[in-house]
Amino acid sequence: MSILALDLGTKTGWAVADSSAPPLPAWKSGNDDAGGASALRYYEYGIFNGPAADHGKLFSRFASWLERTIEIYDIDRIAFEGNVFGAGSMKSANAVIVLVGLTSQTIRTCYEQSLSHTMLMQSVVQKHAVGVGNDSQKRLRKERLKGLRVEDHNTGDAIFVLSCYLQSIAARRSA
C-alpha cells in the first residue's frame, strides 16, 4: 500500500511512496542535499495539469485522474497541504475556488473509496521542508528544490508533503 501526497492547484503536484519509504533528511541552507536526493529514489512524482479556465472540466478531469492514480499505485492514504485563507494568502478568488474544489474532490474520493486522508498545515510542511516557518521559507524551499533536482515547485511541494507525512509515521512507530 502507498501514500499519495498532493499539492493542490491548477497545476497539482503529486508524489507517491510506500509507507516504509524514508522521509527527506533534515536540511540546512547551502548543503548539497545528497541525503535528500538519495531518499527521492523511493518516491515517484509528477504534475497533474488541469485546464485553467473551466472549473467544471478541471474538477472532473482531476477526479478521474485521482481515481486512476489510486488504482495504479494501490493508494491507501492521501495527504495534502492545507492552506490558511487570509489576507495575502491567495492571489485571487479563482485560486480559492480551485483549491476548495480540488480539496472537496479529494475528500469525496477518499470517502467513496474508504481511504484515509490527512491535511497537513502549510506551516508544518514548510518547517519540515526547510526548518523554518517564516517569510524566508519560499526562498529556502526553492533553494532546496535545486539541491534535489526537482525543477517544478508544485512537484517539490508534493514531495515535501509526502516526506512530512512519512516523518509523522516514523515518529509514531518509534514512540
PDB file of N, CA and C in Angstrom, residues 28-128:
ATOM      1  N   LYS A  28      20.025  21.917   5.771  1.00  0.00           N
ATOM      2  CA  LYS A  28      20.494  23.247   6.123  1.00  0.00           C
ATOM      3  C   LYS A  28      20.825  23.984   4.834  1.00  0.00           C
ATOM      4  N   SER A  29      20.529  25.278   4.812  1.00  0.00           N
ATOM      5  CA  SER A  29      20.806  26.095   3.636  1.00  0.00           C
ATOM      6  C   SER A  29      22.271  25.972   3.245  1.00  0.00           C
ATOM      7  N   GLY A  30      22.498  25.749   1.959  1.00  0.00           N
ATOM      8  CA  GLY A  30      23.858  25.697   1.457  1.00  0.00           C
ATOM      9  C   GLY A  30      24.409  24.289   1.293  1.00  0.00           C
ATOM     10  N   ASN A  31      23.804  23.258   1.918  1.00  0.00           N
ATOM     11  CA  ASN A  31      24.363  21.927   1.713  1.00  0.00           C
ATOM     12  C   ASN A  31      23.887  21.371   0.379  1.00  0.00           C
ATOM     13  N   ASP A  32      24.494  20.263  -0.066  1.00  0.00           N
ATOM     14  CA  ASP A  32      24.152  19.732  -1.387  1.00  0.00           C
ATOM     15  C   ASP A  32      22.966  18.777  -1.353  1.00  0.00           C
ATOM     16  N   ASP A  33      22.463  18.461  -0.184  1.00  0.00           N
ATOM     17  CA  ASP A  33      21.269  17.638  -0.008  1.00  0.00           C
ATOM     18  C   ASP A  33      21.384  16.261  -0.650  1.00  0.00           C
ATOM     19  N   ALA A  34      22.569  15.654  -0.535  1.00  0.00           N
ATOM     20  CA  ALA A  34      22.772  14.309  -1.084  1.00  0.00           C
ATOM     21  C   ALA A  34      21.834  13.305  -0.418  1.00  0.00           C
ATOM     22  N   GLY A  35      21.596  13.468   0.883  1.00  0.00           N
ATOM     23  CA  GLY A  35      20.675  12.561   1.572  1.00  0.00           C
ATOM     24  C   GLY A  35      19.259  12.689   1.043  1.00  0.00           C
ATOM     25  N   GLY A  36      18.854  13.927   0.717  1.00  0.00           N
ATOM     26  CA  GLY A  36      17.528  14.140   0.140  1.00  0.00           C
ATOM     27  C   GLY A  36      17.408  13.499  -1.224  1.00  0.00           C
ATOM     28  N   ALA A  37      18.436  13.639  -2.041  1.00  0.00           N
ATOM     29  CA  ALA A  37      18.419  13.015  -3.367  1.00  0.00           C
ATOM     30  C   ALA A  37      18.363  11.497  -3.236  1.00  0.00           C
ATOM     31  N   SER A  38      19.045  10.948  -2.248  1.00  0.00           N
ATOM     32  CA  SER A  38      19.005   9.502  -2.015  1.00  0.00           C
ATOM     33  C   SER A  38      17.609   9.050  -1.593  1.00  0.00           C
ATOM     34  N   ALA A  39      16.950   9.813  -0.725  1.00  0.00           N
ATOM     35  CA  ALA A  39      15.600   9.456  -0.278  1.00  0.00           C
ATOM     36  C   ALA A  39      14.613   9.516  -1.440  1.00  0.00           C
ATOM     37  N   LEU A  40      14.836  10.432  -2.388  1.00  0.00           N
ATOM     38  CA  LEU A  40      13.905  10.600  -3.507  1.00  0.00           C
ATOM     39  C   LEU A  40      13.821   9.371  -4.408  1.00  0.00           C
ATOM     40  N   ARG A  41      14.814   8.496  -4.355  1.00  0.00           N
ATOM     41  CA  ARG A  41      14.740   7.313  -5.217  1.00  0.00           C
ATOM     42  C   ARG A  41      13.593   6.395  -4.817  1.00  0.00           C
ATOM     43  N   TYR A  42      13.031   6.590  -3.621  1.00  0.00           N
ATOM     44  CA  TYR A  42      11.890   5.801  -3.170  1.00  0.00           C
ATOM     45  C   TYR A  42      10.553   6.420  -3.582  1.00  0.00           C
ATOM     46  N   TYR A  43      10.587   7.606  -4.167  1.00  0.00           N
ATOM     47  CA  TYR A  43       9.380   8.353  -4.477  1.00  0.00           C
ATOM     48  C   TYR A  43       9.145   8.365  -5.995  1.00  0.00           C
ATOM     49  N   GLU A  44       7.882   8.406  -6.383  1.00  0.00           N
ATOM     50  CA  GLU A  44       7.519   8.734  -7.756  1.00  0.00           C
ATOM     51  C   GLU A  44       6.748  10.042  -7.680  1.00  0.00           C
ATOM     52  N   TYR A  45       6.905  10.914  -8.675  1.00  0.00           N
ATOM     53  CA  TYR A  45       6.266  12.221  -8.578  1.00  0.00           C
ATOM     54  C   TYR A  45       6.058  12.832  -9.944  1.00  0.00           C
ATOM     55  N   GLY A  46       5.172  13.821  -9.989  1.00  0.00           N
ATOM     56  CA  GLY A  46       4.871  14.487 -11.242  1.00  0.00           C
ATOM     57  C   GLY A  46       3.837  15.577 -11.070  1.00  0.00           C
ATOM     58  N   ILE A  47       3.187  15.929 -12.180  1.00  0.00           N
ATOM     59  CA  ILE A  47       2.224  17.033 -12.222  1.00  0.00           C
ATOM     60  C   ILE A  47       0.928  16.565 -12.884  1.00  0.00           C
ATOM     61  N   PHE A  48      -0.196  16.927 -12.285  1.00  0.00           N
ATOM     62  CA  PHE A  48      -1.482  16.876 -12.981  1.00  0.00           C
ATOM     63  C   PHE A  48      -1.757  18.313 -13.376  1.00  0.00           C
ATOM     64  N   ASN A  49      -1.853  18.575 -14.661  1.00  0.00           N
ATOM     65  CA  ASN A  49      -2.043  19.938 -15.149  1.00  0.00           C
ATOM     66  C   ASN A  49      -3.433  20.060 -15.756  1.00  0.00           C
ATOM     67  N   GLY A  50      -4.338  20.659 -15.018  1.00  0.00           N
ATOM     68  CA  GLY A  50      -5.717  20.794 -15.475  1.00  0.00           C
ATOM     69  C   GLY A  50      -5.932  22.061 -16.272  1.00  0.00           C
ATOM     70  N   PRO A  51      -7.078  22.146 -16.951  1.00  0.00           N
ATOM     71  CA  PRO A  51      -7.393  23.363 -17.695  1.00  0.00           C
ATOM     72  C   PRO A  51      -7.680  24.513 -16.729  1.00  0.00           C
ATOM     73  N   ALA A  52      -7.067  25.645 -16.965  1.00  0.00           N
ATOM     74  CA  ALA A  52      -7.156  26.766 -16.033  1.00  0.00           C
ATOM     75  C   ALA A  52      -8.493  27.500 -16.078  1.00  0.00           C
ATOM     76  N   ALA A  53      -9.111  27.578 -17.235  1.00  0.00           N
ATOM     77  CA  ALA A  53     -10.255  28.468 -17.389  1.00  0.00           C
ATOM     78  C   ALA A  53     -11.605  27.838 -17.053  1.00  0.00           C
ATOM     79  N   ASP A  54     -11.716  26.543 -17.051  1.00  0.00           N
ATOM     80  CA  ASP A  54     -13.001  25.886 -16.891  1.00  0.00           C
ATOM     81  C   ASP A  54     -12.980  25.025 -15.626  1.00  0.00           C
ATOM     82  N   HIS A  55     -13.582  25.549 -14.553  1.00  0.00           N
ATOM     83  CA  HIS A  55     -13.534  24.828 -13.280  1.00  0.00           C
ATOM     84  C   HIS A  55     -14.217  23.472 -13.349  1.00  0.00           C
ATOM     85  N   GLY A  56     -15.351  23.391 -14.003  1.00  0.00           N
ATOM     86  CA  GLY A  56     -16.060  22.111 -14.102  1.00  0.00           C
ATOM     87  C   GLY A  56     -15.207  21.043 -14.753  1.00  0.00           C
ATOM     88  N   LYS A  57     -14.552  21.408 -15.861  1.00  0.00           N
ATOM     89  CA  LYS A  57     -13.678  20.466 -16.565  1.00  0.00           C
ATOM     90  C   LYS A  57     -12.481  20.099 -15.698  1.00  0.00           C
ATOM     91  N   LEU A  58     -11.905  21.091 -15.018  1.00  0.00           N
ATOM     92  CA  LEU A  58     -10.762  20.838 -14.129  1.00  0.00           C
ATOM     93  C   LEU A  58     -11.143  19.834 -13.049  1.00  0.00           C
ATOM     94  N   PHE A  59     -12.263  20.059 -12.361  1.00  0.00           N
ATOM     95  CA  PHE A  59     -12.652  19.176 -11.261  1.00  0.00           C
ATOM     96  C   PHE A  59     -12.978  17.775 -11.764  1.00  0.00           C
ATOM     97  N   SER A  60     -13.636  17.681 -12.914  1.00  0.00           N
ATOM     98  CA  SER A  60     -13.980  16.381 -13.486  1.00  0.00           C
ATOM     99  C   SER A  60     -12.722  15.614 -13.901  1.00  0.00           C
ATOM    100  N   ARG A  61     -11.813  16.279 -14.596  1.00  0.00           N
ATOM    101  CA  ARG A  61     -10.564  15.622 -15.017  1.00  0.00           C
ATOM    102  C   ARG A  61      -9.720  15.241 -13.810  1.00  0.00           C
ATOM    103  N   PHE A  62      -9.691  16.092 -12.797  1.00  0.00           N
ATOM    104  CA  PHE A  62      -8.920  15.784 -11.595  1.00  0.00           C
ATOM    105  C   PHE A  62      -9.482  14.539 -10.898  1.00  0.00           C
ATOM    106  N   ALA A  63     -10.809  14.465 -10.765  1.00  0.00           N
ATOM    107  CA  ALA A  63     -11.430  13.309 -10.118  1.00  0.00           C
ATOM    108  C   ALA A  63     -11.086  12.022 -10.868  1.00  0.00           C
ATOM    109  N   SER A  64     -11.135  12.057 -12.194  1.00  0.00           N
ATOM    110  CA  SER A  64     -10.780  10.877 -12.999  1.00  0.00           C
ATOM    111  C   SER A  64      -9.305  10.520 -12.824  1.00  0.00           C
ATOM    112  N   TRP A  65      -8.440  11.542 -12.884  1.00  0.00           N
ATOM    113  CA  TRP A  65      -7.007  11.313 -12.692  1.00  0.00           C
ATOM    114  C   TRP A  65      -6.746  10.720 -11.311  1.00  0.00           C
ATOM    115  N   LEU A  66      -7.393  11.259 -10.277  1.00  0.00           N
ATOM    116  CA  LEU A  66      -7.181  10.795  -8.912  1.00  0.00           C
ATOM    117  C   LEU A  66      -7.601   9.332  -8.772  1.00  0.00           C
ATOM    118  N   GLU A  67      -8.743   8.977  -9.326  1.00  0.00           N
ATOM    119  CA  GLU A  67      -9.209   7.590  -9.250  1.00  0.00           C
ATOM    120  C   GLU A  67      -8.251   6.638  -9.962  1.00  0.00           C
ATOM    121  N   ARG A  68      -7.738   7.026 -11.136  1.00  0.00           N
ATOM    122  CA  ARG A  68      -6.765   6.186 -11.859  1.00  0.00           C
ATOM    123  C   ARG A  68      -5.459   6.070 -11.073  1.00  0.00           C
ATOM    124  N   THR A  69      -5.005   7.170 -10.496  1.00  0.00           N
ATOM    125  CA  THR A  69      -3.751   7.166  -9.739  1.00  0.00           C
ATOM    126  C   THR A  69      -3.872   6.267  -8.508  1.00  0.00           C
ATOM    127  N   ILE A  70      -5.000   6.323  -7.829  1.00  0.00           N
ATOM    128  CA  ILE A  70      -5.237   5.465  -6.668  1.00  0.00           C
ATOM    129  C   ILE A  70      -5.157   3.998  -7.071  1.00  0.00           C
ATOM    130  N   GLU A  71      -5.731   3.664  -8.215  1.00  0.00           N
ATOM    131  CA  GLU A  71      -5.715   2.278  -8.685  1.00  0.00           C
ATOM    132  C   GLU A  71      -4.314   1.849  -9.123  1.00  0.00           C
ATOM    133  N   ILE A  72      -3.655   2.675  -9.907  1.00  0.00           N
ATOM    134  CA  ILE A  72      -2.325   2.331 -10.437  1.00  0.00           C
ATOM    135  C   ILE A  72      -1.330   2.089  -9.309  1.00  0.00           C
ATOM    136  N   TYR A  73      -1.326   2.952  -8.292  1.00  0.00           N
ATOM    137  CA  TYR A  73      -0.320   2.880  -7.232  1.00  0.00           C
ATOM    138  C   TYR A  73      -0.812   2.168  -5.972  1.00  0.00           C
ATOM    139  N   ASP A  74      -2.012   1.605  -6.010  1.00  0.00           N
ATOM    140  CA  ASP A  74      -2.573   0.900  -4.850  1.00  0.00           C
ATOM    141  C   ASP A  74      -2.518   1.793  -3.604  1.00  0.00           C
ATOM    142  N   ILE A  75      -3.076   2.993  -3.738  1.00  0.00           N
ATOM    143  CA  ILE A  75      -3.053   4.006  -2.682  1.00  0.00           C
ATOM    144  C   ILE A  75      -4.015   3.623  -1.563  1.00  0.00           C
ATOM    145  N   ASP A  76      -3.569   3.753  -0.322  1.00  0.00           N
ATOM    146  CA  ASP A  76      -4.477   3.553   0.806  1.00  0.00           C
ATOM    147  C   ASP A  76      -4.608   4.796   1.678  1.00  0.00           C
ATOM    148  N   ARG A  77      -3.754   5.814   1.427  1.00  0.00           N
ATOM    149  CA  ARG A  77      -3.816   7.067   2.188  1.00  0.00           C
ATOM    150  C   ARG A  77      -3.469   8.233   1.273  1.00  0.00           C
ATOM    151  N   ILE A  78      -4.113   9.358   1.532  1.00  0.00           N
ATOM    152  CA  ILE A  78      -3.795  10.582   0.802  1.00  0.00           C
ATOM    153  C   ILE A  78      -3.481  11.680   1.812  1.00  0.00           C
ATOM    154  N   ALA A  79      -2.393  12.376   1.570  1.00  0.00           N
ATOM    155  CA  ALA A  79      -2.018  13.533   2.389  1.00  0.00           C
ATOM    156  C   ALA A  79      -1.977  14.743   1.462  1.00  0.00           C
ATOM    157  N   PHE A  80      -2.479  15.860   1.951  1.00  0.00           N
ATOM    158  CA  PHE A  80      -2.429  17.070   1.148  1.00  0.00           C
ATOM    159  C   PHE A  80      -2.172  18.258   2.056  1.00  0.00           C
ATOM    160  N   GLU A  81      -1.645  19.306   1.440  1.00  0.00           N
ATOM    161  CA  GLU A  81      -1.298  20.510   2.183  1.00  0.00           C
ATOM    162  C   GLU A  81      -2.517  21.403   2.315  1.00  0.00           C
ATOM    163  N   GLY A  82      -2.827  21.803   3.544  1.00  0.00           N
ATOM    164  CA  GLY A  82      -3.926  22.723   3.798  1.00  0.00           C
ATOM    165  C   GLY A  82      -3.414  24.140   3.850  1.00  0.00           C
ATOM    166  N   ASN A  83      -4.121  25.031   3.234  1.00  0.00           N
ATOM    167  CA  ASN A  83      -3.758  26.449   3.247  1.00  0.00           C
ATOM    168  C   ASN A  83      -4.673  27.204   4.184  1.00  0.00           C
ATOM    169  N   VAL A  84      -4.120  28.182   4.858  1.00  0.00           N
ATOM    170  CA  VAL A  84      -4.913  29.057   5.707  1.00  0.00           C
ATOM    171  C   VAL A  84      -5.313  30.254   4.871  1.00  0.00           C
ATOM    172  N   PHE A  85      -6.607  30.479   4.747  1.00  0.00           N
ATOM    173  CA  PHE A  85      -7.078  31.606   3.960  1.00  0.00           C
ATOM    174  C   PHE A  85      -7.011  32.866   4.809  1.00  0.00           C
ATOM    175  N   GLY A  86      -6.418  33.879   4.266  1.00  0.00           N
ATOM    176  CA  GLY A  86      -6.312  35.145   4.964  1.00  0.00           C
ATOM    177  C   GLY A  86      -5.763  36.189   4.017  1.00  0.00           C
ATOM    178  N   ALA A  87      -5.554  37.347   4.548  1.00  0.00           N
ATOM    179  CA  ALA A  87      -5.053  38.442   3.723  1.00  0.00           C
ATOM    180  C   ALA A  87      -3.738  38.042   3.068  1.00  0.00           C
ATOM    181  N   GLY A  88      -3.725  38.073   1.756  1.00  0.00           N
ATOM    182  CA  GLY A  88      -2.495  37.808   1.023  1.00  0.00           C
ATOM    183  C   GLY A  88      -2.167  36.345   0.812  1.00  0.00           C
ATOM    184  N   SER A  89      -2.951  35.420   1.378  1.00  0.00           N
ATOM    185  CA  SER A  89      -2.595  34.010   1.235  1.00  0.00           C
ATOM    186  C   SER A  89      -2.960  33.457  -0.135  1.00  0.00           C
ATOM    187  N   MET A  90      -3.934  34.044  -0.783  1.00  0.00           N
ATOM    188  CA  MET A  90      -4.349  33.614  -2.113  1.00  0.00           C
ATOM    189  C   MET A  90      -4.304  34.816  -3.038  1.00  0.00           C
ATOM    190  N   LYS A  91      -3.859  34.592  -4.268  1.00  0.00           N
ATOM    191  CA  LYS A  91      -3.710  35.701  -5.193  1.00  0.00           C
ATOM    192  C   LYS A  91      -5.015  36.147  -5.825  1.00  0.00           C
ATOM    193  N   SER A  92      -6.022  35.267  -5.836  1.00  0.00           N
ATOM    194  CA  SER A  92      -7.276  35.644  -6.489  1.00  0.00           C
ATOM    195  C   SER A  92      -8.422  34.777  -5.983  1.00  0.00           C
ATOM    196  N   ALA A  93      -9.623  35.237  -6.272  1.00  0.00           N
ATOM    197  CA  ALA A  93     -10.804  34.432  -5.956  1.00  0.00           C
ATOM    198  C   ALA A  93     -10.761  33.126  -6.736  1.00  0.00           C
ATOM    199  N   ASN A  94     -10.242  33.160  -7.949  1.00  0.00           N
ATOM    200  CA  ASN A  94     -10.119  31.965  -8.771  1.00  0.00           C
ATOM    201  C   ASN A  94      -9.246  30.918  -8.078  1.00  0.00           C
ATOM    202  N   ALA A  95      -8.154  31.359  -7.460  1.00  0.00           N
ATOM    203  CA  ALA A  95      -7.271  30.424  -6.752  1.00  0.00           C
ATOM    204  C   ALA A  95      -8.004  29.754  -5.594  1.00  0.00           C
ATOM    205  N   VAL A  96      -8.823  30.514  -4.898  1.00  0.00           N
ATOM    206  CA  VAL A  96      -9.604  29.956  -3.788  1.00  0.00           C
ATOM    207  C   VAL A  96     -10.591  28.917  -4.309  1.00  0.00           C
ATOM    208  N   ILE A  97     -11.288  29.240  -5.401  1.00  0.00           N
ATOM    209  CA  ILE A  97     -12.253  28.308  -5.985  1.00  0.00           C
ATOM    210  C   ILE A  97     -11.564  27.001  -6.380  1.00  0.00           C
ATOM    211  N   VAL A  98     -10.418  27.103  -7.035  1.00  0.00           N
ATOM    212  CA  VAL A  98      -9.685  25.908  -7.461  1.00  0.00           C
ATOM    213  C   VAL A  98      -9.255  25.097  -6.250  1.00  0.00           C
ATOM    214  N   LEU A  99      -8.679  25.732  -5.251  1.00  0.00           N
ATOM    215  CA  LEU A  99      -8.195  25.000  -4.073  1.00  0.00           C
ATOM    216  C   LEU A  99      -9.337  24.324  -3.323  1.00  0.00           C
ATOM    217  N   VAL A 100     -10.425  25.037  -3.096  1.00  0.00           N
ATOM    218  CA  VAL A 100     -11.564  24.457  -2.381  1.00  0.00           C
ATOM    219  C   VAL A 100     -12.181  23.320  -3.204  1.00  0.00           C
ATOM    220  N   GLY A 101     -12.311  23.514  -4.504  1.00  0.00           N
ATOM    221  CA  GLY A 101     -12.891  22.474  -5.358  1.00  0.00           C
ATOM    222  C   GLY A 101     -12.053  21.213  -5.392  1.00  0.00           C
ATOM    223  N   LEU A 102     -10.740  21.362  -5.546  1.00  0.00           N
ATOM    224  CA  LEU A 102      -9.871  20.181  -5.593  1.00  0.00           C
ATOM    225  C   LEU A 102      -9.791  19.487  -4.233  1.00  0.00           C
ATOM    226  N   THR A 103      -9.804  20.275  -3.160  1.00  0.00           N
ATOM    227  CA  THR A 103      -9.830  19.680  -1.818  1.00  0.00           C
ATOM    228  C   THR A 103     -11.112  18.869  -1.641  1.00  0.00           C
ATOM    229  N   SER A 104     -12.224  19.425  -2.058  1.00  0.00           N
ATOM    230  CA  SER A 104     -13.507  18.718  -1.965  1.00  0.00           C
ATOM    231  C   SER A 104     -13.495  17.434  -2.784  1.00  0.00           C
ATOM    232  N   GLN A 105     -12.964  17.495  -3.996  1.00  0.00           N
ATOM    233  CA  GLN A 105     -12.873  16.297  -4.836  1.00  0.00           C
ATOM    234  C   GLN A 105     -12.006  15.223  -4.174  1.00  0.00           C
ATOM    235  N   THR A 106     -10.910  15.650  -3.564  1.00  0.00           N
ATOM    236  CA  THR A 106     -10.010  14.703  -2.897  1.00  0.00           C
ATOM    237  C   THR A 106     -10.713  14.019  -1.733  1.00  0.00           C
ATOM    238  N   ILE A 107     -11.365  14.810  -0.887  1.00  0.00           N
ATOM    239  CA  ILE A 107     -12.051  14.248   0.286  1.00  0.00           C
ATOM    240  C   ILE A 107     -13.210  13.347  -0.154  1.00  0.00           C
ATOM    241  N   ARG A 108     -13.946  13.754  -1.177  1.00  0.00           N
ATOM    242  CA  ARG A 108     -15.047  12.935  -1.695  1.00  0.00           C
ATOM    243  C   ARG A 108     -14.533  11.590  -2.195  1.00  0.00           C
ATOM    244  N   THR A 109     -13.439  11.617  -2.951  1.00  0.00           N
ATOM    245  CA  THR A 109     -12.868  10.376  -3.477  1.00  0.00           C
ATOM    246  C   THR A 109     -12.389   9.475  -2.343  1.00  0.00           C
ATOM    247  N   CYS A 110     -11.771  10.057  -1.328  1.00  0.00           N
ATOM    248  CA  CYS A 110     -11.338   9.262  -0.166  1.00  0.00           C
ATOM    249  C   CYS A 110     -12.542   8.599   0.504  1.00  0.00           C
ATOM    250  N   TYR A 111     -13.601   9.354   0.670  1.00  0.00           N
ATOM    251  CA  TYR A 111     -14.813   8.818   1.290  1.00  0.00           C
ATOM    252  C   TYR A 111     -15.381   7.670   0.459  1.00  0.00           C
ATOM    253  N   GLU A 112     -15.512   7.883  -0.845  1.00  0.00           N
ATOM    254  CA  GLU A 112     -16.102   6.871  -1.717  1.00  0.00           C
ATOM    255  C   GLU A 112     -15.262   5.600  -1.798  1.00  0.00           C
ATOM    256  N   GLN A 113     -13.940   5.736  -1.660  1.00  0.00           N
ATOM    257  CA  GLN A 113     -13.058   4.574  -1.774  1.00  0.00           C
ATOM    258  C   GLN A 113     -12.564   4.080  -0.414  1.00  0.00           C
ATOM    259  N   SER A 114     -13.119   4.614   0.654  1.00  0.00           N
ATOM    260  CA  SER A 114     -12.762   4.223   2.029  1.00  0.00           C
ATOM    261  C   SER A 114     -11.259   4.359   2.296  1.00  0.00           C
ATOM    262  N   LEU A 115     -10.702   5.476   1.846  1.00  0.00           N
ATOM    263  CA  LEU A 115      -9.287   5.773   2.079  1.00  0.00           C
ATOM    264  C   LEU A 115      -9.172   6.789   3.204  1.00  0.00           C
ATOM    265  N   SER A 116      -8.112   6.676   3.973  1.00  0.00           N
ATOM    266  CA  SER A 116      -7.884   7.719   4.973  1.00  0.00           C
ATOM    267  C   SER A 116      -7.214   8.909   4.287  1.00  0.00           C
ATOM    268  N   HIS A 117      -7.433  10.091   4.844  1.00  0.00           N
ATOM    269  CA  HIS A 117      -6.790  11.288   4.313  1.00  0.00           C
ATOM    270  C   HIS A 117      -6.333  12.168   5.479  1.00  0.00           C
ATOM    271  N   THR A 118      -5.270  12.895   5.222  1.00  0.00           N
ATOM    272  CA  THR A 118      -4.698  13.778   6.226  1.00  0.00           C
ATOM    273  C   THR A 118      -4.385  15.114   5.578  1.00  0.00           C
ATOM    274  N   MET A 119      -4.825  16.178   6.209  1.00  0.00           N
ATOM    275  CA  MET A 119      -4.453  17.509   5.758  1.00  0.00           C
ATOM    276  C   MET A 119      -3.344  18.006   6.680  1.00  0.00           C
ATOM    277  N   LEU A 120      -2.205  18.314   6.086  1.00  0.00           N
ATOM    278  CA  LEU A 120      -1.072  18.855   6.827  1.00  0.00           C
ATOM    279  C   LEU A 120      -1.040  20.356   6.635  1.00  0.00           C
ATOM    280  N   MET A 121      -0.982  21.080   7.702  1.00  0.00           N
ATOM    281  CA  MET A 121      -0.978  22.541   7.596  1.00  0.00           C
ATOM    282  C   MET A 121       0.283  23.022   6.877  1.00  0.00           C
ATOM    283  N   GLN A 122       0.107  24.048   6.086  1.00  0.00           N
ATOM    284  CA  GLN A 122       1.192  24.594   5.281  1.00  0.00           C
ATOM    285  C   GLN A 122       2.410  24.934   6.141  1.00  0.00           C
ATOM    286  N   SER A 123       2.203  25.502   7.318  1.00  0.00           N
ATOM    287  CA  SER A 123       3.326  25.884   8.179  1.00  0.00           C
ATOM    288  C   SER A 123       4.111  24.661   8.655  1.00  0.00           C
ATOM    289  N   VAL A 124       3.425  23.551   8.882  1.00  0.00           N
ATOM    290  CA  VAL A 124       4.093  22.315   9.317  1.00  0.00           C
ATOM    291  C   VAL A 124       4.945  21.751   8.182  1.00  0.00           C
ATOM    292  N   VAL A 125       4.387  21.746   6.974  1.00  0.00           N
ATOM    293  CA  VAL A 125       5.131  21.249   5.814  1.00  0.00           C
ATOM    294  C   VAL A 125       6.340  22.140   5.546  1.00  0.00           C
ATOM    295  N   GLN A 126       6.161  23.460   5.631  1.00  0.00           N
ATOM    296  CA  GLN A 126       7.268  24.385   5.388  1.00  0.00           C
ATOM    297  C   GLN A 126       8.376  24.204   6.408  1.00  0.00           C
ATOM    298  N   LYS A 127       8.000  24.024   7.668  1.00  0.00           N
ATOM    299  CA  LYS A 127       9.019  23.808   8.703  1.00  0.00           C
ATOM    300  C   LYS A 127       9.754  22.497   8.449  1.00  0.00           C
ATOM    301  N   HIS A 128       9.016  21.474   8.032  1.00  0.00           N
ATOM    302  CA  HIS A 128       9.654  20.195   7.708  1.00  0.00           C
ATOM    303  C   HIS A 128      10.615  20.352   6.526  1.00  0.00           C
TER     304      HIS A 128
END
